[in-house]
Structure formats: structure tokens, C-alpha cells
mmCIF file of C-alpha atoms in Angstrom:
data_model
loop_
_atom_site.group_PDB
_atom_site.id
_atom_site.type_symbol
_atom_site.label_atom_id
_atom_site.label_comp_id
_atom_site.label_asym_id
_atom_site.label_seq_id
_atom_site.Cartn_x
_atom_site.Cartn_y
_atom_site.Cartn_z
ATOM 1 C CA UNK A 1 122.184 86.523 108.609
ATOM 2 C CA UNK A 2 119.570 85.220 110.681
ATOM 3 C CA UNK A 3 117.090 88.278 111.826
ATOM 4 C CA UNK A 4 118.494 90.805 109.623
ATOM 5 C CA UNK A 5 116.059 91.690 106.414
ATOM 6 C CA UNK A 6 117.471 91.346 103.069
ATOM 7 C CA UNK A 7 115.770 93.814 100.115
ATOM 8 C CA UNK A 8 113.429 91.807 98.186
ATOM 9 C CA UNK A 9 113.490 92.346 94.485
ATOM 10 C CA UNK A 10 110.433 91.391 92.444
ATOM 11 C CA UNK A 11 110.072 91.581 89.255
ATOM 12 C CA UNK A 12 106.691 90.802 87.498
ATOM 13 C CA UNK A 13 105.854 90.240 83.913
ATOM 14 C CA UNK A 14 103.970 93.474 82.795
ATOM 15 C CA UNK A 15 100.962 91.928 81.551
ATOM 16 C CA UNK A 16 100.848 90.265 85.600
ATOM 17 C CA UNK A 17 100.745 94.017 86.510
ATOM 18 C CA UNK A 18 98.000 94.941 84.116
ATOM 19 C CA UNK A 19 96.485 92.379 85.214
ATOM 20 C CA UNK A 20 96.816 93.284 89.310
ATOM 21 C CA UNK A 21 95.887 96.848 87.987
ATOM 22 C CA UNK A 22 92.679 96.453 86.331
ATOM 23 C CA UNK A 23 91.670 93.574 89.118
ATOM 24 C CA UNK A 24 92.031 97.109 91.639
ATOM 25 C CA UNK A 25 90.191 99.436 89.428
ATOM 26 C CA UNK A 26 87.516 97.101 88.790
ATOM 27 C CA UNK A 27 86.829 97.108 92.988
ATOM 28 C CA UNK A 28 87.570 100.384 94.050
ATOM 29 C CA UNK A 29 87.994 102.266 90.893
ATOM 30 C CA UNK A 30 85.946 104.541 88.513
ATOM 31 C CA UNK A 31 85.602 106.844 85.591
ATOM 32 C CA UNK A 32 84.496 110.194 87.584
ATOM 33 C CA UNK A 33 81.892 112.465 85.445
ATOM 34 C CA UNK A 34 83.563 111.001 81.820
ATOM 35 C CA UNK A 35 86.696 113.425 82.799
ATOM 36 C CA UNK A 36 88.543 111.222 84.582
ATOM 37 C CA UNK A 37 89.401 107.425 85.427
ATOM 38 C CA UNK A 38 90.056 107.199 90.190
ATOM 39 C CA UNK A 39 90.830 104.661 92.589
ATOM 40 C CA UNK A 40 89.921 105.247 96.410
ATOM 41 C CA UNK A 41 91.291 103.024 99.502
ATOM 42 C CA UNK A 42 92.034 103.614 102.899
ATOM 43 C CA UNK A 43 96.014 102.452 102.823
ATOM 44 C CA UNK A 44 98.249 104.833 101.679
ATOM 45 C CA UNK A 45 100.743 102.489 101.034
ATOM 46 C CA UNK A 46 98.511 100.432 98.589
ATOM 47 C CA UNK A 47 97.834 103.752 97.052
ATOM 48 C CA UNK A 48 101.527 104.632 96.456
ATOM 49 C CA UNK A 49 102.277 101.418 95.288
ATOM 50 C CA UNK A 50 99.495 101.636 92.605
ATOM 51 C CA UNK A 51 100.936 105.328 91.477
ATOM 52 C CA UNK A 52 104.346 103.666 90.805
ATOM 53 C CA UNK A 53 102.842 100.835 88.846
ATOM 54 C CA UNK A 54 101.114 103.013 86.882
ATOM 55 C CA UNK A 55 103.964 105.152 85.958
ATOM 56 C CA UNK A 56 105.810 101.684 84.019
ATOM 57 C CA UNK A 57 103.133 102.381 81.788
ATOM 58 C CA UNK A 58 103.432 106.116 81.419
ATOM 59 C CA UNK A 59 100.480 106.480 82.986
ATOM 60 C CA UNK A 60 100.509 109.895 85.381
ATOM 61 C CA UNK A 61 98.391 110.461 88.697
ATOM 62 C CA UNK A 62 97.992 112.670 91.421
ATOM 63 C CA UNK A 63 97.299 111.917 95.012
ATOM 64 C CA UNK A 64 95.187 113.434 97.374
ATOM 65 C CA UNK A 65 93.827 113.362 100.968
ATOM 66 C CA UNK A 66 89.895 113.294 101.935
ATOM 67 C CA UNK A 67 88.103 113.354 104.240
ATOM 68 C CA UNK A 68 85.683 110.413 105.657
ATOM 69 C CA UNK A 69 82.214 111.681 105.719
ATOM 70 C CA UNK A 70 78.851 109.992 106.869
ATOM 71 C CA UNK A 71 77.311 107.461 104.689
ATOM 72 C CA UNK A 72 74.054 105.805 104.778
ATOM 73 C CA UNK A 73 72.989 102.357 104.194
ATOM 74 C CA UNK A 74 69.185 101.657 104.552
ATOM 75 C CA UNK A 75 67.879 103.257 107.590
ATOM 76 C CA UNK A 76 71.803 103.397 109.308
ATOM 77 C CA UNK A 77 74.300 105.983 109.045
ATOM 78 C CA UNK A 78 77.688 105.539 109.011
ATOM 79 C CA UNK A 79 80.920 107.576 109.457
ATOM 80 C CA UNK A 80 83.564 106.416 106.789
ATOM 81 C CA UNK A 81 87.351 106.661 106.881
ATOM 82 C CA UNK A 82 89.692 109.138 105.778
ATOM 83 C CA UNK A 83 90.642 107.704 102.591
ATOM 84 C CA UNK A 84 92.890 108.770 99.473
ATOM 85 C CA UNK A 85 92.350 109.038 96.138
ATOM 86 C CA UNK A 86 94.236 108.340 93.051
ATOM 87 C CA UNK A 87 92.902 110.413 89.804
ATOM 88 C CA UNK A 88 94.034 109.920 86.585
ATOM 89 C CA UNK A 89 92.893 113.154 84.473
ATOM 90 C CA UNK A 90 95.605 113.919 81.443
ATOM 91 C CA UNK A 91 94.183 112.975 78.272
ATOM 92 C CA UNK A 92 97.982 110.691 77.611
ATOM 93 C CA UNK A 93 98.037 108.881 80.857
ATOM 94 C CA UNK A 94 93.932 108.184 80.058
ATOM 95 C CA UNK A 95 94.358 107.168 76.918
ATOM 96 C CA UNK A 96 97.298 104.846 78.070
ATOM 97 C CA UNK A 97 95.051 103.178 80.534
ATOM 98 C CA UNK A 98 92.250 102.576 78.181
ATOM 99 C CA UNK A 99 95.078 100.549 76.166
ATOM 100 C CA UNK A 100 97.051 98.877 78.656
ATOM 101 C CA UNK A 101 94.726 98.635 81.890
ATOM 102 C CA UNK A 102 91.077 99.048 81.658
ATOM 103 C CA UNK A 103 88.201 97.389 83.157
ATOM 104 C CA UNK A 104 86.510 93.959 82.661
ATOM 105 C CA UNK A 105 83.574 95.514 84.240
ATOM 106 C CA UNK A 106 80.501 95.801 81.729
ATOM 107 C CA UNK A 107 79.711 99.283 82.966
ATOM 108 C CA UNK A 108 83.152 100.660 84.316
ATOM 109 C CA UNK A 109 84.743 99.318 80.653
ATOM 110 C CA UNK A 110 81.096 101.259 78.874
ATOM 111 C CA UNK A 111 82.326 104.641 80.879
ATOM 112 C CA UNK A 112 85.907 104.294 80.021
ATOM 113 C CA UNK A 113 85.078 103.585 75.918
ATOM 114 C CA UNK A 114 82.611 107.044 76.625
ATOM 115 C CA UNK A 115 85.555 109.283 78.049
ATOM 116 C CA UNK A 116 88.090 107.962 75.322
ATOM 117 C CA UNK A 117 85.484 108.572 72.825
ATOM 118 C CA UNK A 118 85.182 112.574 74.184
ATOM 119 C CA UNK A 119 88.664 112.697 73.944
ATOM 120 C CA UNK A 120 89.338 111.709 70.614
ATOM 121 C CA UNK A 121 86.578 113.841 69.673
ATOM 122 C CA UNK A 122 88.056 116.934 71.032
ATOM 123 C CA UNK A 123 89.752 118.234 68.188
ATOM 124 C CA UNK A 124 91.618 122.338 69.214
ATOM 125 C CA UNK A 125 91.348 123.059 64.938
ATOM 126 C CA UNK A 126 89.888 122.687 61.757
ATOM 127 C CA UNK A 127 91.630 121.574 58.638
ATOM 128 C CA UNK A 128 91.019 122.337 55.005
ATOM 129 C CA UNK A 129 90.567 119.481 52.794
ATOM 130 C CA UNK A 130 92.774 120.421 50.077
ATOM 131 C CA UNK A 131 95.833 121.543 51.450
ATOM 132 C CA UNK A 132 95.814 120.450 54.689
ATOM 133 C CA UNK A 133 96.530 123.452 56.706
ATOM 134 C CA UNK A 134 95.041 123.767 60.140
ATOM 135 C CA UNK A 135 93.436 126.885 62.108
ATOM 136 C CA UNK A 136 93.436 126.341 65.861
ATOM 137 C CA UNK A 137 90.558 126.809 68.068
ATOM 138 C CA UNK A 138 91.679 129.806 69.588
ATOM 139 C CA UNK A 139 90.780 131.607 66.463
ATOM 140 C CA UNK A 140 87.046 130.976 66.282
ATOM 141 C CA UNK A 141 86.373 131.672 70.042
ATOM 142 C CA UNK A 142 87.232 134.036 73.189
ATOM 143 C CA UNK A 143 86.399 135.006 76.576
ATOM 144 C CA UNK A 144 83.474 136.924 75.785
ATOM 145 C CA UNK A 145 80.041 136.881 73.273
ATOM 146 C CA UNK A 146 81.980 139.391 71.168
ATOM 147 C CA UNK A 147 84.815 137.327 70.602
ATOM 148 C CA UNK A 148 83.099 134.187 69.978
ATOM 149 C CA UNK A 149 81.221 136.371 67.197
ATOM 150 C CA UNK A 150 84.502 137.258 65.969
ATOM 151 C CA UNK A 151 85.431 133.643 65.480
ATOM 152 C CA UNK A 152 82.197 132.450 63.954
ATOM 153 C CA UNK A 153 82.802 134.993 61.504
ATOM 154 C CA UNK A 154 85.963 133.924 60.885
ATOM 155 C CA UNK A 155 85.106 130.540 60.593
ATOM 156 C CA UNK A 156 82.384 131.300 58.450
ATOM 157 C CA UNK A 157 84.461 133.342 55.837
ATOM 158 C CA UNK A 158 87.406 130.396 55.835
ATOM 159 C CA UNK A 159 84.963 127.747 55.544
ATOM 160 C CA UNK A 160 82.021 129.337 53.578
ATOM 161 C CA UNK A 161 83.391 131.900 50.883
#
């Protein structure tokens, strides 16, 4: 059996693969704009590898290709890599990696509380008190000025007759 390669099968405690996780994101990661949590790097490989780790904690991503571009540090300019990027944007998967991943970052972990906090705030209906029952968003609003008067009216009648 000498020279031939055997599979190697590893398997980690989860909490050892948080932990891995959030050690990446807190280098190379970061919440984008509060709408989204992304991890950069040159190796594809590492970057696959990360998407499948992710996905043991139900936590979705997309890949995607860019392009290096020139970047400047004091008075020198430099031409960076092609590099990929990992982007975590579905409110489930986000919410999943607030909980199980994170950052230990002061102001990586600050951005992350903000973009869970915008998405627990965004709330598609309103509910009334009494009974409970709920009128969705897409009643009070519309493509156009005249349709979002439409819905404030209707809001306003539901909410204040």
C-alpha cells in the first residue's frame, strides 16, 4: 500500500468548525452595506471548502468570480489578484450565522447585531390586536404614487376608523 493514497475521513466536532469559521470571517470576512455577511480569498479551494462547511449549518451561499483591480497603499499602487467571493444574503442562512458563527471582532460582531436587527425589523404585515389577523404589505403599497395612496388609505381606514 505503500505510494497509493488512501481517502482521509475527518470528522470534527461542530463547535471546532464554528470555531475555524468565525476565525476566517473575522480575517477576510465582512457584513457588506448591512445586507449581507462575505468572505473574499484568492484559493478557490479554501473557498469551496468554506461553502460546504457552511451548509452543516444550513447556512446557504453563492460563489462568484472577480476581478483583481488596482489598489493603493500610501503613495504605491498595486494590482491585486483575481479573487472569489463568498456572500451570504438570505435572511435564514444570515440569521443562522449570527447564531452559530459570528464574529469576535468588536466592529464586524457591531455590523452583524445591525443587519440582524434590520431583519427582524422587517415585518411584510400588520396585525390587529384583538383578533390577531394579519394584512400583508402588499396591500398598503404598489409600483406607483397612486398605489401607495391606495394603501395608505387602506391602512388608514383598517387602522383608524
Amino acid at each position: 500500500l505503500l505510494g497509493t493514497k488512501m481517502p482521509v475521513k475527518s470528522i470534527a466536532k461542530k463547535e471546532n468548525v464554528a470555531a475555524l469559521l468565525q476565525g476566517l470571517f473575522d480575517t477576510d470576512g465582512c457584513v457588506q452595506q448591512y445586507k449581507e455577511v462575505s468572505f473574499s480569498n484568492i484559493s478557490t479551494s479554501l473557498i469551496k471548502d468554506i461553502q460546504r462547511l457552511l451548509l452543516a449549518f444550513g447556512i446557504v451561499s453563492r460563489l462568484r468570480k472577480r476581478k483583481g483591480r488596482p489598489m493603493g497603499l500610501g503613495e504605491k499602487i498595486y494590482q491585486t489578484k483575481d479573487y472569489y467571493e463568498l456572500t451570504i444574503a438570505h435572511k435564514k442562512s444570515l440569521m443562522a450565522f449570527s447564531g452559530s458563527i459570528g464574529f469576535r471582532i468588536k466592529r464586524k460582531k457591531a455590523s452583524l447585531a445591525r443587519l440582524i436587527g434590520l431583519l427582524e425589523q422587517n415585518v411584510h404585515f400588520s396585525s390587529c390586536r384583538e383578533c390577531g389577523y394579519k394584512l400583508y404589505g402588499d396591500l398598503f403599497g404598489g409600483r406607483s404614487k397612486l398605489h401607495n395612496g391606495w394603501g395608505l388609505q387602506k391602512y388608514q381606514f383598517l387602522y383608524h376608523s
